[in-house]
Amino acid sequence: MKIEDIKNICVVGAGNMGHQIALQAALSGFQVKSTDASEVTLQKAQQFVDSYLPQRVAKGKLTEEQAALARKNISFVKTLEEAAQDADFVIEAVTEKLALKRDIFSKLDTICPPDTILATNSSFIVSSMIADVTTRPSQVCNMHFFNPALVMKLVEVVQGPHTAPETAEVTVELCRRMGKLPVLLNKEIYGFLVNRILGALSTEAVFLLDQGIASAEAIDLAVVNALGHPMGPFRLMDLTGIDLSYHIGMERYRETQDAADKPSPVIVEKYAKGEWGQKTGKGFYQY
Ligand code: 3HC
């Protein structure tokens, strides 16, 4: 697969990350099919696109023509078969559950043409934990976007031991053609670059909160005003989803059996209460 051959992109999962990755690809001129196992999530993704594009026009960020073209470039389809059968490149952006990702990759391997590249947007899971379910491990890699994907420039591309250099090169170039700034990791490591650094910060912030040292608001205020971050760790967890923090911790714990990897009590409590952040209207903050 060469970069010039990539015309059709399939994005599997239309949740927090998937709907914006799909729209970014459509805005960049690719033919995009967005799919999700949940019809409600797929409908919400479509509603987002239908309201976002006119807002961008009203704000002077897009012309009417650009918005209309992007809308034409993206379709929302209910089945994985329909979404992936003519894809040149697939970006999987489903929940952070290894078993689910493996199941999807094994299906994609049978549905997609033989030269299709299969990338995972996983936040932490390296693609070698998934690639072995396919007959094309050399065409599998990580392509990790950041939230909100329409805004954040960086994308981490991770070349696993199974990933062919051409696959990594094409993926890096695709990031550029999607208006993003790619960084290539030559070796796999759990959590890649950004989430390892962010994880260290968030773990410390949650520890300080759990110890009753300061409130979430005070810790956020400190990080924004002393470190110059655009938002503090708690507001950021509300944006990325406390359910995501919970699942990532649980998956890691399942793998390592190290109690230190378990999500902290405050994350477990918020997850159980359904206080998952912006998406549920309440997290560390009220929305
Ligand atoms: N979706 C799409 N666009 C959004 C958005 C959203 N949820 N939120 C804000 N924007 C856009 C606005 O439309 C605006 O665009 P414009 O300037 O082109 O008109 C621009 O972002 C700035 O928005 P605002 O002025 O409303 O707000 P801020 O200036 O406060 O910016 C922010 C919002 C971009 C979210 C900024 O606070 C920020 O950069 N926060 C940090 C985000 C971050 O750290 N992301 C990484 C998270 S870690 C991660 O994703 C890892 C993964 O594995 C989970």
Short mmCIF file of C-alpha atoms and ligand atoms in Angstrom, two decimals:
data_model
loop_
_atom_site.label_atom_id
_atom_site.label_comp_id
_atom_site.label_asym_id
_atom_site.label_seq_id
_atom_site.Cartn_x
_atom_site.Cartn_y
_atom_site.Cartn_z
CA MET A 1 0.00 0.00 0.00
CA LYS A 2 1.34 3.41 -0.99
CA ILE A 3 0.07 6.69 0.40
CA GLU A 4 -1.36 7.62 -3.03
CA ASP A 5 -3.49 4.46 -2.91
CA ILE A 6 -5.26 5.51 0.25
CA LYS A 7 -8.66 6.91 -0.68
CA ASN A 8 -11.09 5.04 1.58
CA ILE A 9 -10.71 5.14 5.34
CA CYS A 10 -12.83 3.15 7.75
CA VAL A 11 -13.04 4.26 11.39
CA VAL A 12 -14.34 1.56 13.71
CA GLY A 13 -15.89 3.03 16.85
CA ALA A 14 -17.71 6.38 16.77
CA GLY A 15 -17.35 7.33 20.42
CA ASN A 16 -15.20 9.98 22.11
CA MET A 17 -12.28 9.63 19.71
CA GLY A 18 -13.67 7.80 16.68
CA HIS A 19 -16.23 10.39 15.57
CA GLN A 20 -13.64 13.18 15.52
CA ILE A 21 -10.96 11.05 13.83
CA ALA A 22 -13.50 10.16 11.13
CA LEU A 23 -14.49 13.80 10.63
CA GLN A 24 -10.84 14.92 10.52
CA ALA A 25 -10.21 12.38 7.74
CA ALA A 26 -13.31 13.57 5.85
CA LEU A 27 -12.21 17.21 6.19
CA SER A 28 -8.84 16.14 4.76
CA GLY A 29 -10.49 14.82 1.60
CA PHE A 30 -10.70 11.08 2.29
CA GLN A 31 -13.82 8.98 1.73
CA VAL A 32 -14.71 7.89 5.24
CA LYS A 33 -17.01 5.25 6.64
CA SER A 34 -17.70 5.51 10.35
CA THR A 35 -19.22 2.54 12.14
CA ASP A 36 -20.09 1.53 15.69
CA ALA A 37 -21.71 -1.51 17.30
CA SER A 38 -24.07 0.90 19.10
CA GLU A 39 -26.69 2.54 16.90
CA VAL A 40 -27.14 5.31 19.46
CA THR A 41 -23.40 6.15 19.38
CA LEU A 42 -23.44 6.16 15.59
CA GLN A 43 -26.46 8.49 15.55
CA LYS A 44 -24.77 10.82 18.03
CA ALA A 45 -21.66 10.89 15.82
CA GLN A 46 -23.78 11.84 12.83
CA GLN A 47 -25.58 14.52 14.84
CA PHE A 48 -22.20 15.91 15.94
CA VAL A 49 -21.01 16.18 12.34
CA ASP A 50 -24.30 17.76 11.24
CA SER A 51 -24.05 20.45 13.90
CA TYR A 52 -20.25 20.94 13.95
CA LEU A 53 -19.82 21.71 10.25
CA PRO A 54 -22.37 24.58 10.09
CA GLN A 55 -20.89 25.98 13.33
CA ARG A 56 -17.44 26.05 11.71
CA VAL A 57 -18.92 27.85 8.71
CA ALA A 58 -20.66 30.37 10.99
CA LYS A 59 -17.34 30.89 12.84
CA GLY A 60 -15.55 31.55 9.54
CA LYS A 61 -13.28 28.50 9.94
CA LEU A 62 -14.68 26.64 6.91
CA THR A 63 -16.32 27.76 3.68
CA GLU A 64 -19.79 26.44 2.77
CA GLU A 65 -18.11 24.37 0.03
CA GLN A 66 -15.51 22.83 2.36
CA ALA A 67 -18.22 21.92 4.88
CA ALA A 68 -20.47 20.42 2.18
CA LEU A 69 -17.57 18.41 0.76
CA ALA A 70 -16.57 17.07 4.19
CA ARG A 71 -20.20 16.05 4.83
CA LYS A 72 -20.30 14.29 1.48
CA ASN A 73 -17.05 12.48 2.29
CA ILE A 74 -18.35 10.82 5.45
CA SER A 75 -21.03 8.19 5.84
CA PHE A 76 -22.27 6.38 8.91
CA VAL A 77 -22.84 2.68 8.40
CA LYS A 78 -24.23 0.09 10.74
CA THR A 79 -22.16 -2.99 9.96
CA LEU A 80 -18.44 -3.61 10.08
CA GLU A 81 -18.69 -5.52 6.77
CA GLU A 82 -20.15 -2.54 4.91
CA ALA A 83 -17.75 -0.11 6.57
CA ALA A 84 -14.53 -2.05 5.98
CA GLN A 85 -14.98 -4.03 2.76
CA ASP A 86 -13.47 -1.39 0.48
CA ALA A 87 -11.19 0.30 3.04
CA ASP A 88 -7.58 1.04 2.15
CA PHE A 89 -6.84 2.01 5.74
CA VAL A 90 -8.71 1.16 8.94
CA ILE A 91 -8.43 3.06 12.21
CA GLU A 92 -9.89 1.12 15.12
CA ALA A 93 -11.07 3.37 17.97
CA VAL A 94 -13.24 1.14 20.16
CA THR A 95 -13.26 0.77 23.97
CA GLU A 96 -9.93 -0.06 25.61
CA LYS A 97 -10.61 -3.78 25.96
CA LEU A 98 -7.99 -6.07 24.53
CA ALA A 99 -10.38 -8.96 23.84
CA LEU A 100 -12.73 -6.65 21.92
CA LYS A 101 -9.91 -5.19 19.85
CA ARG A 102 -8.59 -8.68 19.02
CA ASP A 103 -12.05 -9.76 17.94
CA ILE A 104 -12.45 -6.71 15.68
CA PHE A 105 -9.01 -7.13 14.10
CA SER A 106 -9.68 -10.77 13.35
CA LYS A 107 -12.96 -9.79 11.64
CA LEU A 108 -11.28 -6.92 9.77
CA ASP A 109 -8.65 -9.33 8.50
CA THR A 110 -11.32 -11.39 6.75
CA ILE A 111 -13.41 -8.42 5.56
CA CYS A 112 -10.72 -6.05 4.21
CA PRO A 113 -8.77 -6.41 0.96
CA PRO A 114 -5.37 -8.09 1.50
CA ASP A 115 -3.27 -4.92 1.30
CA THR A 116 -5.37 -2.81 3.72
CA ILE A 117 -3.44 -1.38 6.66
CA LEU A 118 -5.03 -1.93 10.07
CA ALA A 119 -4.18 0.62 12.77
CA THR A 120 -5.33 0.88 16.36
CA ASN A 121 -5.95 4.17 18.12
CA SER A 122 -5.51 2.45 21.49
CA SER A 123 -4.22 4.77 24.20
CA PHE A 124 -1.95 2.16 25.77
CA ILE A 125 -2.15 -1.27 24.11
CA VAL A 126 0.74 -2.01 21.75
CA SER A 127 -0.29 -3.51 18.43
CA SER A 128 1.76 -6.69 18.89
CA MET A 129 -0.91 -7.74 21.40
CA ILE A 130 -3.43 -7.61 18.55
CA ALA A 131 -1.53 -8.22 15.28
CA ASP A 132 -1.23 -11.99 15.78
CA VAL A 133 -4.96 -12.51 15.19
CA THR A 134 -4.47 -11.33 11.61
CA THR A 135 -2.77 -12.92 8.62
CA ARG A 136 -1.07 -9.54 7.93
CA PRO A 137 0.89 -8.52 11.05
CA SER A 138 3.31 -6.52 8.89
CA GLN A 139 0.36 -4.20 8.04
CA VAL A 140 -0.64 -3.57 11.66
CA CYS A 141 0.52 -0.63 13.83
CA ASN A 142 -0.57 1.91 16.44
CA MET A 143 -1.89 5.31 15.33
CA HIS A 144 -2.75 7.21 18.48
CA PHE A 145 -4.72 10.47 18.34
CA PHE A 146 -5.40 12.84 21.24
CA ASN A 147 -8.64 14.24 22.57
CA PRO A 148 -10.24 16.34 21.08
CA ALA A 149 -8.95 14.73 17.89
CA LEU A 150 -10.15 17.59 15.65
CA VAL A 151 -7.96 19.99 17.61
CA MET A 152 -4.90 18.19 18.99
CA LYS A 153 -2.10 18.09 16.44
CA LEU A 154 0.00 15.18 17.65
CA VAL A 155 -0.44 11.56 16.56
CA GLU A 156 1.85 8.80 17.87
CA VAL A 157 2.68 6.11 15.31
CA VAL A 158 4.22 3.03 16.88
CA GLN A 159 6.16 0.52 14.84
CA GLY A 160 5.96 -2.89 16.49
CA PRO A 161 8.43 -5.72 15.81
CA HIS A 162 5.88 -7.16 13.36
CA THR A 163 5.20 -3.82 11.57
CA ALA A 164 6.82 -3.41 8.16
CA PRO A 165 8.76 -0.13 7.80
CA GLU A 166 6.53 0.73 4.78
CA THR A 167 3.43 0.42 6.99
CA ALA A 168 4.90 2.86 9.51
CA GLU A 169 5.98 5.24 6.72
CA VAL A 170 2.54 5.25 5.08
CA THR A 171 0.86 5.78 8.45
CA VAL A 172 3.16 8.70 9.28
CA GLU A 173 2.41 10.26 5.88
CA LEU A 174 -1.31 9.68 6.34
CA CYS A 175 -1.14 11.63 9.62
CA ARG A 176 0.43 14.54 7.71
CA ARG A 177 -2.25 14.37 5.02
CA MET A 178 -4.85 14.48 7.80
CA GLY A 179 -3.30 17.76 8.99
CA LYS A 180 -1.59 16.18 11.99
CA LEU A 181 1.92 16.16 13.39
CA PRO A 182 3.18 12.57 13.61
CA VAL A 183 5.87 11.21 15.92
CA LEU A 184 7.23 7.77 15.17
CA LEU A 185 8.15 5.42 18.00
CA ASN A 186 10.67 2.86 16.79
CA LYS A 187 9.89 0.44 19.60
CA GLU A 188 6.76 -0.58 21.41
CA ILE A 189 6.22 0.53 25.00
CA TYR A 190 3.02 0.39 27.06
CA GLY A 191 1.36 3.87 26.99
CA PHE A 192 3.74 5.22 24.32
CA LEU A 193 5.18 8.70 25.03
CA VAL A 194 2.37 11.01 25.99
CA ASN A 195 0.22 8.76 28.16
CA ARG A 196 3.27 7.61 30.12
CA ILE A 197 4.08 11.23 30.95
CA LEU A 198 0.44 12.21 31.49
CA GLY A 199 -0.13 9.03 33.54
CA ALA A 200 2.65 9.99 35.95
CA LEU A 201 1.06 13.42 36.40
CA SER A 202 -2.50 12.08 36.81
CA THR A 203 -1.45 9.35 39.27
CA GLU A 204 0.21 11.96 41.46
CA ALA A 205 -2.80 14.30 41.17
CA VAL A 206 -5.22 11.50 42.17
CA PHE A 207 -2.91 10.54 45.08
CA LEU A 208 -2.99 14.13 46.36
CA LEU A 209 -6.79 14.18 46.08
CA ASP A 210 -7.17 10.75 47.75
CA GLN A 211 -4.97 11.94 50.63
CA GLY A 212 -7.20 14.98 51.12
CA ILE A 213 -4.26 17.32 50.50
CA ALA A 214 -6.25 19.57 48.14
CA SER A 215 -9.45 19.58 46.08
CA ALA A 216 -9.57 18.62 42.38
CA GLU A 217 -10.20 22.31 41.60
CA ALA A 218 -7.13 23.42 43.58
CA ILE A 219 -4.89 20.81 41.94
CA ASP A 220 -6.14 21.79 38.48
CA LEU A 221 -5.59 25.46 39.28
CA ALA A 222 -2.02 24.68 40.34
CA VAL A 223 -1.20 22.70 37.20
CA VAL A 224 -2.71 25.31 34.86
CA ASN A 225 -1.14 28.31 36.53
CA ALA A 226 2.23 26.93 37.59
CA LEU A 227 2.97 24.49 34.77
CA GLY A 228 1.13 26.28 31.97
CA HIS A 229 -1.00 23.28 30.94
CA PRO A 230 -4.19 24.25 29.08
CA MET A 231 -6.26 22.27 31.59
CA GLY A 232 -5.56 20.47 34.85
CA PRO A 233 -5.51 16.67 35.23
CA PHE A 234 -9.04 16.38 36.64
CA ARG A 235 -10.69 18.54 33.99
CA LEU A 236 -8.72 16.55 31.43
CA MET A 237 -9.97 13.23 32.85
CA ASP A 238 -13.50 14.63 32.55
CA LEU A 239 -12.75 15.35 28.88
CA THR A 240 -11.14 12.01 28.03
CA GLY A 241 -13.61 10.04 30.19
CA ILE A 242 -13.30 8.58 33.68
CA ASP A 243 -14.61 5.30 32.23
CA LEU A 244 -11.48 5.30 30.04
CA SER A 245 -9.21 5.83 33.08
CA TYR A 246 -11.03 2.96 34.81
CA HIS A 247 -10.79 0.53 31.87
CA ILE A 248 -7.13 1.35 31.24
CA GLY A 249 -6.29 0.67 34.91
CA MET A 250 -8.27 -2.59 34.98
CA GLU A 251 -6.75 -3.85 31.71
CA ARG A 252 -3.27 -3.07 32.98
CA TYR A 253 -4.00 -4.77 36.32
CA ARG A 254 -5.32 -7.88 34.52
CA GLU A 255 -2.04 -8.02 32.62
CA THR A 256 0.44 -7.28 35.42
CA GLN A 257 -1.51 -8.50 38.49
CA ASP A 258 0.22 -5.61 40.28
CA ALA A 259 -2.22 -3.91 42.69
CA ALA A 260 -0.44 -0.58 42.05
CA ASP A 261 -1.85 -0.66 38.50
CA LYS A 262 -5.47 -0.84 39.69
CA PRO A 263 -7.53 2.33 39.22
CA SER A 264 -7.44 4.46 42.39
CA PRO A 265 -10.46 4.45 44.78
CA VAL A 266 -11.76 7.80 43.53
CA ILE A 267 -11.75 6.56 39.91
CA VAL A 268 -13.48 3.29 40.90
CA GLU A 269 -16.11 5.23 42.84
CA LYS A 270 -16.81 7.68 40.00
CA TYR A 271 -16.94 4.84 37.48
CA ALA A 272 -19.48 2.91 39.61
CA LYS A 273 -21.65 6.02 40.04
CA GLY A 274 -21.66 6.66 36.28
CA GLU A 275 -19.86 9.99 36.81
CA TRP A 276 -17.68 9.61 33.73
CA GLY A 277 -17.05 13.27 32.96
CA GLN A 278 -18.41 15.51 30.21
CA LYS A 279 -20.17 12.64 28.43
CA THR A 280 -22.44 11.92 31.44
CA GLY A 281 -22.77 15.53 32.62
CA LYS A 282 -20.76 14.94 35.82
CA GLY A 283 -17.26 13.85 36.66
CA PHE A 284 -14.93 15.81 38.89
CA TYR A 285 -16.92 18.80 37.66
CA GLN A 286 -20.59 19.38 36.78
CA TYR A 287 -21.48 20.05 33.09
N1 3HC B 1 -14.22 19.10 20.02
C1 3HC B 1 -13.82 19.77 18.93
N2 3HC B 1 -13.27 20.98 18.96
C2 3HC B 1 -13.10 21.53 20.18
C3 3HC B 1 -13.47 20.89 21.37
C4 3HC B 1 -14.07 19.63 21.26
N3 3HC B 1 -14.43 18.91 22.33
N4 3HC B 1 -13.17 21.70 22.41
C5 3HC B 1 -12.63 22.81 21.90
N5 3HC B 1 -12.58 22.72 20.56
C6 3HC B 1 -12.03 23.70 19.62
C7 3HC B 1 -12.86 24.95 19.57
O1 3HC B 1 -13.86 24.84 18.57
C8 3HC B 1 -11.82 25.99 19.20
O2 3HC B 1 -11.53 25.90 17.83
P1 3HC B 1 -11.10 27.21 16.97
O3 3HC B 1 -10.10 27.97 17.77
O4 3HC B 1 -10.54 26.68 15.71
O5 3HC B 1 -12.35 27.98 16.78
C9 3HC B 1 -10.56 25.50 19.94
O6 3HC B 1 -10.76 24.10 20.16
C10 3HC B 1 -10.36 26.19 21.26
O7 3HC B 1 -11.52 26.01 22.03
P2 3HC B 1 -12.00 26.94 23.22
O8 3HC B 1 -11.56 28.35 22.93
O9 3HC B 1 -13.46 26.71 23.44
O10 3HC B 1 -11.33 26.36 24.51
P3 3HC B 1 -9.83 26.25 24.92
O11 3HC B 1 -8.99 27.31 24.31
O12 3HC B 1 -9.89 26.10 26.39
O13 3HC B 1 -9.35 24.86 24.28
C11 3HC B 1 -8.94 22.57 24.45
C12 3HC B 1 -9.98 23.66 24.56
C13 3HC B 1 -8.44 22.50 23.00
C14 3HC B 1 -9.61 21.26 24.80
C15 3HC B 1 -7.75 22.92 25.40
O14 3HC B 1 -8.24 23.13 26.69
C16 3HC B 1 -6.69 21.85 25.47
O15 3HC B 1 -5.80 21.78 24.63
N6 3HC B 1 -6.78 21.00 26.51
C17 3HC B 1 -5.83 19.90 26.72
C18 3HC B 1 -6.24 18.74 25.90
C19 3HC B 1 -5.32 17.60 26.06
O16 3HC B 1 -4.39 17.60 26.86
N7 3HC B 1 -5.56 16.55 25.28
C20 3HC B 1 -4.82 15.32 25.37
C21 3HC B 1 -5.55 14.43 26.28
S1 3HC B 1 -4.74 12.91 26.54
C22 3HC B 1 -5.37 11.95 25.36
O17 3HC B 1 -6.16 12.33 24.54
C23 3HC B 1 -4.84 10.58 25.39
C24 3HC B 1 -5.87 9.59 24.94
O18 3HC B 1 -5.22 8.35 24.86
C25 3HC B 1 -7.05 9.51 25.84
#
